[in-house]
Coordinates of C-alpha atoms in Angstrom, one line a residue:
M28 CA 66.3 96.0 3.6
T29 CA 68.9 94.8 5.3
K30 CA 71.0 91.9 5.0
Q31 CA 69.6 90.1 8.0
S32 CA 65.4 90.6 7.0
I33 CA 66.4 89.0 3.8
F34 CA 68.4 86.0 5.4
F35 CA 65.1 85.5 7.5
I36 CA 62.8 85.5 4.5
W37 CA 64.8 82.9 2.7
L38 CA 64.9 80.9 5.7
L39 CA 61.2 81.4 5.9
S40 CA 60.7 80.0 2.4
L41 CA 62.6 77.4 2.6
S42 CA 60.5 76.2 5.8
L43 CA 57.3 76.6 3.7
L44 CA 58.7 74.1 0.8
G45 CA 59.8 71.7 3.2
I46 CA 56.2 71.9 4.8
S47 CA 54.3 71.3 1.7
G48 CA 56.6 68.7 0.2
C49 CA 56.0 66.4 3.6
A50 CA 52.3 67.0 3.2
K51 CA 52.4 65.6 -0.4
Q52 CA 54.2 62.9 0.8
M53 CA 51.5 62.0 3.6
A54 CA 48.7 62.4 1.1
K55 CA 50.4 59.9 -1.0
Q56 CA 50.9 57.2 1.9
D57 CA 47.2 58.2 3.1
S58 CA 45.7 57.1 -0.7
G59 CA 47.5 54.0 -0.4
T60 CA 46.4 52.7 2.9
P61 CA 43.9 49.9 2.7
P62 CA 40.0 50.1 3.3
P63 CA 38.6 49.8 6.8
A64 CA 37.7 46.4 8.3
S65 CA 33.8 46.9 7.7
Q66 CA 34.5 47.8 4.4
T67 CA 36.6 44.7 3.6
N68 CA 33.9 42.5 5.3
Q69 CA 31.0 44.1 3.1
Q70 CA 32.6 43.0 0.0
K71 CA 33.2 39.6 1.3
D72 CA 29.7 39.1 2.1
H73 CA 28.6 40.7 -1.5
G74 CA 31.0 38.1 -3.3
Q75 CA 29.6 35.0 -1.4
T76 CA 26.1 36.1 -1.5
K77 CA 26.9 36.2 -6.2
A78 CA 28.4 33.0 -5.4
A79 CA 25.5 31.2 -3.9
A80 CA 23.2 32.7 -6.2
A81 CA 25.1 31.1 -9.0
A82 CA 25.4 27.8 -7.3
P83 CA 22.4 25.4 -8.7
T84 CA 19.6 24.6 -6.1
P85 CA 19.8 20.5 -5.2
T86 CA 16.9 18.8 -5.8
K87 CA 14.8 17.8 -2.9
T88 CA 13.5 14.2 -2.3
S89 CA 10.1 14.4 -0.9
G90 CA 9.2 12.3 2.0
T91 CA 6.9 10.2 0.2
D92 CA 9.3 9.3 -2.5
A93 CA 11.7 8.1 0.5
S94 CA 9.0 6.0 2.4
A95 CA 7.8 4.4 -0.8
G96 CA 11.4 3.3 -1.5
G97 CA 11.5 1.9 2.1
D98 CA 8.4 -0.3 1.4
K99 CA 9.9 -1.8 -1.2
Q100 CA 12.9 -2.5 0.2
M101 CA 11.2 -4.1 3.2
V102 CA 8.8 -5.9 0.8
A103 CA 11.7 -7.2 -1.4
S104 CA 13.2 -8.5 1.9
S105 CA 10.4 -10.1 3.4
A106 CA 9.4 -11.9 0.0
S107 CA 12.7 -13.2 -0.5
P108 CA 13.3 -16.6 1.0
Q109 CA 15.8 -17.0 4.1
P110 CA 18.6 -19.0 3.6
E111 CA 18.2 -21.0 6.6
A112 CA 14.7 -21.8 5.5
K113 CA 16.5 -23.4 2.4
V114 CA 19.0 -25.1 3.6
A115 CA 16.3 -27.0 5.9
I116 CA 14.4 -28.0 3.1
K117 CA 17.3 -29.0 1.3
A118 CA 18.4 -31.3 4.2
D119 CA 15.0 -33.0 4.5
K120 CA 15.2 -34.1 0.8
K121 CA 18.4 -35.5 1.1
D122 CA 17.9 -37.2 4.2
P123 CA 17.7 -40.7 4.0
S124 CA 16.4 -41.6 7.1
A125 CA 13.3 -39.5 6.5
Q126 CA 12.7 -41.0 3.0
E127 CA 12.7 -44.7 4.5
A128 CA 10.5 -43.6 7.7
A129 CA 8.0 -42.3 5.1
A130 CA 8.1 -45.5 2.9
A131 CA 8.1 -47.6 6.1
T132 CA 4.7 -45.3 7.4
K133 CA 3.4 -46.2 3.9
L134 CA 4.1 -49.6 3.9
S135 CA 3.2 -50.8 7.4
P136 CA -0.3 -52.4 8.2
L137 CA -2.8 -49.8 9.3
P138 CA -2.7 -49.5 13.0
P139 CA -5.4 -52.2 14.6
K140 CA -7.6 -49.5 16.0
R141 CA -8.7 -48.7 12.4
I142 CA -9.3 -52.4 11.7
V143 CA -11.4 -52.3 14.6
D144 CA -13.4 -49.5 13.9
T145 CA -13.9 -50.9 10.5
I146 CA -15.0 -54.2 11.7
N147 CA -17.6 -52.4 14.2
T148 CA -19.0 -50.1 10.9
L149 CA -19.3 -53.4 9.1
T150 CA -21.5 -55.3 11.8
N151 CA -23.6 -52.2 12.0
L152 CA -24.3 -51.5 8.5
H153 CA -27.8 -51.9 7.8
R154 CA -26.6 -52.7 3.9
A155 CA -24.3 -55.4 5.1
R156 CA -26.0 -58.8 4.9
Y157 CA -26.1 -61.2 7.8
L158 CA -26.0 -64.8 7.0
S159 CA -27.0 -66.6 10.0
R160 CA -26.1 -70.2 8.4
T161 CA -22.5 -69.3 8.7
A162 CA -22.7 -66.6 10.9
Q163 CA -21.1 -63.7 8.6
Y164 CA -21.6 -60.3 8.0
D165 CA -21.2 -59.6 3.9
F166 CA -20.7 -56.4 2.2
Y167 CA -20.1 -56.6 -1.5
V168 CA -19.6 -53.9 -4.1
G169 CA -19.9 -55.9 -7.9
G170 CA -16.7 -56.1 -9.5
K171 CA -15.0 -54.0 -6.7
I172 CA -14.9 -55.4 -3.2
D173 CA -16.1 -58.1 -0.9
A174 CA -15.8 -58.0 2.7
K175 CA -16.9 -60.7 5.4
Y176 CA -16.5 -60.3 8.9
D177 CA -16.9 -64.3 10.7
L178 CA -18.4 -64.2 13.9
G179 CA -17.2 -68.1 14.3
K180 CA -13.7 -67.4 13.8
S181 CA -13.7 -63.6 14.6
Q182 CA -11.9 -62.8 11.9
L183 CA -12.2 -60.0 8.6
I184 CA -11.3 -60.9 5.3
V185 CA -11.4 -58.5 2.3
T186 CA -11.2 -59.2 -1.1
N187 CA -10.6 -56.9 -4.3
A188 CA -11.6 -59.5 -6.7
P189 CA -13.5 -62.7 -7.4
A190 CA -11.5 -65.6 -5.6
H191 CA -10.6 -67.4 -9.2
D192 CA -9.3 -64.2 -10.1
K193 CA -5.6 -64.3 -10.8
N194 CA -5.0 -60.9 -9.9
S195 CA -7.3 -61.3 -6.5
V196 CA -5.9 -60.0 -2.9
T197 CA -7.2 -61.6 0.0
C198 CA -6.4 -59.6 3.1
D199 CA -7.2 -61.5 6.4
Y200 CA -7.3 -59.6 9.8
A201 CA -8.0 -60.8 13.5
K202 CA -10.8 -59.2 15.8
N203 CA -8.0 -57.3 17.6
G204 CA -7.1 -56.0 14.3
E205 CA -3.9 -57.5 13.7
M206 CA -3.0 -58.8 10.0
V207 CA -3.1 -62.7 10.0
A208 CA 0.1 -63.5 8.8
G209 CA 0.2 -67.0 8.3
K210 CA 3.5 -68.9 8.3
K211 CA 5.2 -67.0 5.9
A212 CA 5.2 -63.3 6.4
I213 CA 3.4 -60.9 4.3
P214 CA 5.5 -59.3 1.5
A215 CA 5.3 -55.6 1.5
H216 CA 3.4 -55.2 -1.7
K217 CA 0.7 -56.9 0.0
V218 CA 0.8 -54.8 2.7
E219 CA 0.4 -51.6 0.5
E220 CA -2.6 -53.3 -1.4
C221 CA -4.8 -54.4 1.9
N222 CA -4.3 -50.9 3.3
K223 CA -5.7 -49.5 0.0
L224 CA -8.4 -52.2 0.4
I225 CA -9.5 -51.1 3.9
N226 CA -9.3 -47.4 2.8
Q227 CA -12.1 -48.5 -0.4
L228 CA -14.2 -50.3 2.3
D229 CA -14.4 -47.4 4.8
A230 CA -15.2 -45.0 1.9
Y231 CA -17.9 -47.1 0.3
M232 CA -19.5 -48.1 3.7
T233 CA -19.8 -44.4 4.5
E234 CA -21.4 -43.5 1.2

């Protein structure tokens, strides 16, 4: 072989060695490249599926329980009294004008119409006695009440006990229903006693 042939073979060998070394380096680089995007997404989805399976399942509240709770709250709110109502009740209790008005109504004489109705009932009651000598209608309940209506004087006289009893109360009413006061004003306690007597008289006459 000539020197030229030997030199050509040597260059060819070097070329082959260089090509093989480049191929190895390219193979190493290919092995270090990240996996495709589709493979990465599949791995992420698989991890999320495992995490979801491991997480505890939240307990569901039934619609019936929720509605029952709502109903209880509605009942409790409706049963509780409103603050405005409490304030109004306290105001009435502490209002002195309301208390004074109630006391005045209690101690005031009964309306005249009420007395006129009582007189009409007495003069038309079949159980009442009519005394022609004195022209009086008399209705008497032993030891409890005695009512007389004098036609001549047009006056109703109601007594709760015999006249000689120290605890007796005598009430005089005119034909128009007004109380006969006389010279002195009628005491409040007597007005109250007379109101009770008229109520008792009406109750006895309607029995």
